PDB file of C-alpha atoms in Angstrom:
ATOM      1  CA  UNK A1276      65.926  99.818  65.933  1.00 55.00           C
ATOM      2  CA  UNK A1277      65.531 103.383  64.613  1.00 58.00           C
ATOM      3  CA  UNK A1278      68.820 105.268  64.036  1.00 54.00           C
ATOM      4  CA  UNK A1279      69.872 108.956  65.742  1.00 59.00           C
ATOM      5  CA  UNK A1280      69.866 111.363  62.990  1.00 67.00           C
ATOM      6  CA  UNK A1281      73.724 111.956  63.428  1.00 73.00           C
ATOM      7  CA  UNK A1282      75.506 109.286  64.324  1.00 75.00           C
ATOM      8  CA  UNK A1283      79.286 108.459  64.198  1.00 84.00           C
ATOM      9  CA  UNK A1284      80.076 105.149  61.562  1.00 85.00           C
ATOM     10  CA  UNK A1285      81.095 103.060  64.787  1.00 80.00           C
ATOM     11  CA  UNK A1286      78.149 103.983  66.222  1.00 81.00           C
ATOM     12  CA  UNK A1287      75.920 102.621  63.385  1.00 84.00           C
ATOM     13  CA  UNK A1288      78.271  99.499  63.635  1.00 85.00           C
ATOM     14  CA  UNK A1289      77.274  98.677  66.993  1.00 83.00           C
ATOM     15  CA  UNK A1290      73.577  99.723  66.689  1.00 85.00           C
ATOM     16  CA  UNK A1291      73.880  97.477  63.540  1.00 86.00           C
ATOM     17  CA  UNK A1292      75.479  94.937  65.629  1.00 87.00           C
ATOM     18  CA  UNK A1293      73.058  94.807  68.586  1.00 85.00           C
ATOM     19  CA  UNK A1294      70.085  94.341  66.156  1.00 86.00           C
ATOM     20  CA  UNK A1295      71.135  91.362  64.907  1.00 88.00           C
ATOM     21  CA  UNK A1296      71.912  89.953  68.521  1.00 86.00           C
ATOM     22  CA  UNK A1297      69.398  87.900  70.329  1.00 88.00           C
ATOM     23  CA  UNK A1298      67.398  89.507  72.961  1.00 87.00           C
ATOM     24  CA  UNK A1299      68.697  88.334  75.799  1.00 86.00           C
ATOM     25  CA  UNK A1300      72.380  89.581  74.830  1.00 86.00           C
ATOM     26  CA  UNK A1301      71.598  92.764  73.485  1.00 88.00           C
ATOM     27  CA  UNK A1302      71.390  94.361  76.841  1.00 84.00           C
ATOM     28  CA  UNK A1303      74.818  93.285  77.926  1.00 83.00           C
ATOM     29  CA  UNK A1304      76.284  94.073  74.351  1.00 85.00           C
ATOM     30  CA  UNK A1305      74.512  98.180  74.705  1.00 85.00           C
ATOM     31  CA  UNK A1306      75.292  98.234  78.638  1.00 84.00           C
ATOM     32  CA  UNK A1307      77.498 101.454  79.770  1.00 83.00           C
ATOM     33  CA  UNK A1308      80.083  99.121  80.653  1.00 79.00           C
ATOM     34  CA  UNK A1309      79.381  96.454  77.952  1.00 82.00           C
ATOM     35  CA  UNK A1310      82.071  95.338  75.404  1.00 86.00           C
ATOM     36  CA  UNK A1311      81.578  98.581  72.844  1.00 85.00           C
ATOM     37  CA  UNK A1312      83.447 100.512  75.281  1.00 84.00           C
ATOM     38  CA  UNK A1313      86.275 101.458  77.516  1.00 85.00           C
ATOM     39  CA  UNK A1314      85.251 100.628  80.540  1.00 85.00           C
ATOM     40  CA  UNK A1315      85.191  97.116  79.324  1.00 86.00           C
ATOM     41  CA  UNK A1316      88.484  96.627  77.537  1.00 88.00           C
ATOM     42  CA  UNK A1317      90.580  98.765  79.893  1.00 90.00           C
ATOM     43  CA  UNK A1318      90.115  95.880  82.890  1.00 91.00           C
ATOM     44  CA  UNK A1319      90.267  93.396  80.050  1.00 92.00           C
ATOM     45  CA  UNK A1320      93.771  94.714  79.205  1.00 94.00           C
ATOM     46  CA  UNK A1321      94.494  94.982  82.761  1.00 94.00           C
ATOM     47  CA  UNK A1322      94.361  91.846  84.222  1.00 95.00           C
ATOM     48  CA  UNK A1323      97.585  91.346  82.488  1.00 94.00           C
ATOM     49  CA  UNK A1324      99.297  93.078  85.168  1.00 91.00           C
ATOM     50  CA  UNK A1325      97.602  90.561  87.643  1.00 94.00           C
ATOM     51  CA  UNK A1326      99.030  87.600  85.758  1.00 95.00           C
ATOM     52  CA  UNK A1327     102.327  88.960  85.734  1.00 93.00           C
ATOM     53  CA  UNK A1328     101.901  89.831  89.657  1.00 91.00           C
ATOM     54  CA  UNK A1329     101.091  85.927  90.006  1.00 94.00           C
ATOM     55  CA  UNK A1330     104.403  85.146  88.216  1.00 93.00           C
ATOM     56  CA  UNK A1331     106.355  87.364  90.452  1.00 92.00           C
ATOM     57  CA  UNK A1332     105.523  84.581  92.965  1.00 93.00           C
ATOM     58  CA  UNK A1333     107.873  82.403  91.728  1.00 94.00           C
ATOM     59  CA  UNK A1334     110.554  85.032  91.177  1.00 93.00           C
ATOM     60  CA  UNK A1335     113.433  84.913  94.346  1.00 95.00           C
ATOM     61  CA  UNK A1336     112.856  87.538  97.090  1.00 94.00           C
ATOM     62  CA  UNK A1337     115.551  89.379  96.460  1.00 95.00           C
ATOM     63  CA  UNK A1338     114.589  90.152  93.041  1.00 95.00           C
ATOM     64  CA  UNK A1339     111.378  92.259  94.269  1.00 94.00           C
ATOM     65  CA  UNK A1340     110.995  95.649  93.607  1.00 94.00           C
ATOM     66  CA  UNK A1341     109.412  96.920  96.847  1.00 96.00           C
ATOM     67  CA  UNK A1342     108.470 100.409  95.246  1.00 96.00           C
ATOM     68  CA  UNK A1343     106.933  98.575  91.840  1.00 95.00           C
ATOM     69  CA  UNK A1344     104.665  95.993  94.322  1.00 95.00           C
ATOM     70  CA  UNK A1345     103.718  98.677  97.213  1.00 97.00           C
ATOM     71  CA  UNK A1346     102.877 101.333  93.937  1.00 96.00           C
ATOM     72  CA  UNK A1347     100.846  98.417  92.347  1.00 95.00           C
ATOM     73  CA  UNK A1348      99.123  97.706  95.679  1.00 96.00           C
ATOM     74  CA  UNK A1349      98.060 101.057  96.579  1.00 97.00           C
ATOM     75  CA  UNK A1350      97.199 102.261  92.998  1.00 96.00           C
ATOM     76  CA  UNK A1351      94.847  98.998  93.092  1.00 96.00           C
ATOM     77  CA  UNK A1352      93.367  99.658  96.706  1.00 97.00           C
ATOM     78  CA  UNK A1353      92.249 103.444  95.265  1.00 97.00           C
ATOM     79  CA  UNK A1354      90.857 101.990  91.778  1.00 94.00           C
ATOM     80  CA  UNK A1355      89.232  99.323  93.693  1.00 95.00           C
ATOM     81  CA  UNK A1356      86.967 101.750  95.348  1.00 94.00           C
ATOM     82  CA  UNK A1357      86.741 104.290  92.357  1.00 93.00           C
ATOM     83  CA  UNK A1358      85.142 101.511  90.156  1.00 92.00           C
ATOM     84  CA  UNK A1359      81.942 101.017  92.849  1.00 93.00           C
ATOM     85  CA  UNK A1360      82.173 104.864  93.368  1.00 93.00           C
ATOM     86  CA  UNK A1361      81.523 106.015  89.502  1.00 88.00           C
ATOM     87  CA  UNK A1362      78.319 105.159  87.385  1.00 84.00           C
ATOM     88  CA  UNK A1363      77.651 102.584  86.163  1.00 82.00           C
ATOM     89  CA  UNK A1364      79.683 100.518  88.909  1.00 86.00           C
ATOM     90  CA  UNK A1365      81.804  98.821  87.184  1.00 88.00           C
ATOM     91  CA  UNK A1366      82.307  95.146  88.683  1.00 91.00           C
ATOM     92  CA  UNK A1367      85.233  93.723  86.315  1.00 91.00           C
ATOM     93  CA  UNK A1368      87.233  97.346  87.009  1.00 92.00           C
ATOM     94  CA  UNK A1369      86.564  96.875  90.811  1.00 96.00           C
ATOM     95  CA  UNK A1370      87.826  92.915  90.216  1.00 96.00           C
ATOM     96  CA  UNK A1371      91.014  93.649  88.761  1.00 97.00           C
ATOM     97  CA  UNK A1372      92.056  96.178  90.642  1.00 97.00           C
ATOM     98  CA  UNK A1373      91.050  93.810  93.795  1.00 97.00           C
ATOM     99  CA  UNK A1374      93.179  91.207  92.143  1.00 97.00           C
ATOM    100  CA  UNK A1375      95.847  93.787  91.436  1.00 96.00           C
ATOM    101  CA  UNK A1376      96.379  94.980  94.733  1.00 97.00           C
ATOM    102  CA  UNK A1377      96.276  91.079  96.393  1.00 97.00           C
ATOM    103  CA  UNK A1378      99.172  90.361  94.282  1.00 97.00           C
ATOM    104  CA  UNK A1379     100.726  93.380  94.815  1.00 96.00           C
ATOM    105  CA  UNK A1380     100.675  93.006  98.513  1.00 97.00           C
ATOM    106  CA  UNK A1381     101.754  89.413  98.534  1.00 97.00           C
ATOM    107  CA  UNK A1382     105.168  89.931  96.547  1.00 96.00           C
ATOM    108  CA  UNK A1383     105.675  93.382  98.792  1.00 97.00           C
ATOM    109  CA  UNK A1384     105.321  91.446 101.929  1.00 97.00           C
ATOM    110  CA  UNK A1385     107.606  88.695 100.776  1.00 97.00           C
ATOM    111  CA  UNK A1386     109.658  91.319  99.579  1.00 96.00           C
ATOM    112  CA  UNK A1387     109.856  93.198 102.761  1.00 97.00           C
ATOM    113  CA  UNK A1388     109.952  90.109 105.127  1.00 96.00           C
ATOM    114  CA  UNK A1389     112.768  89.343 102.521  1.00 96.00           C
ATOM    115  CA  UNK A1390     115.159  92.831 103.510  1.00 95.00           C
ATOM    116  CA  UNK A1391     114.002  92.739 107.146  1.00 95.00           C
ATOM    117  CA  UNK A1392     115.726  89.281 107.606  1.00 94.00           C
ATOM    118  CA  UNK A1393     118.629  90.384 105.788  1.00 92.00           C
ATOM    119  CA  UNK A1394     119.265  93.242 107.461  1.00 88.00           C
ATOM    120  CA  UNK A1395     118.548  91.842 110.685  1.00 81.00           C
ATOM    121  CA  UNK A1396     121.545  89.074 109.846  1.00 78.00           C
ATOM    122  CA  UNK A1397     124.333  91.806 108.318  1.00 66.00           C
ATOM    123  CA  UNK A1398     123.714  93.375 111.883  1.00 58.00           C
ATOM    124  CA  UNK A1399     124.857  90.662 113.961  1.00 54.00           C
TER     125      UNK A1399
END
């Protein structure tokens, strides 16, 4: 694998890398969404926020931030449909933000169905 003329050190490190990589895994390791880059490790680091959605499940209703889950649900909604929009489509982006927004949703409903029955018994 023949090297640009100018090329950045990490850039030798994962042209360095890939070489010594089997065939069949150097494509993944090189692709424009592959593991040497951002558009990898950014949906890596955010599926945090989906596991912490799925341990709001257990939290009490009344504890539920109704601004936090609906921001979380419509934030993942519009990234869900950026990440098939942009090139290359980027399927673990579109995933987690999928994933985000379910969760989201869920603890906003219980949330809301949460306030709506209070309110409906401090009426009476």
């Amino acid at each position: 694998m023949a090297l640009p003329k100018k090329t950045s050190a990490y850039q030798r490190l994962v042209l360095k890398t890939a070489s010594i990589l089997p065939e069949r895994f150097r494509a993944a390791f090189l692709h424009p969404a592959g593991p040497t880059t951002i558009f990898f490790w950014a949906p890596m680091f955010k599926w945090g926020l989906v596991i912490a959605g799925l341990g709001d499940i257990n939290r009490p209703a009344h504890t539920i931030s109704l601004s936090q889950t609906a921001s979380l649900m419509v934030t993942g909604a519009i990234w869900s449909r950026y990440s098939l929009v942009v090139t290359p489509k980027n399927y673990n982006l579109f995933s987690v933000n999928l994933f985000t927004c379910g969760t989201g949703a869920y603890n906003f409903i219980r949330g809301l169905l949460y306030q709506l029955r209070e309110s409906g018994t401090t009426d009476e």
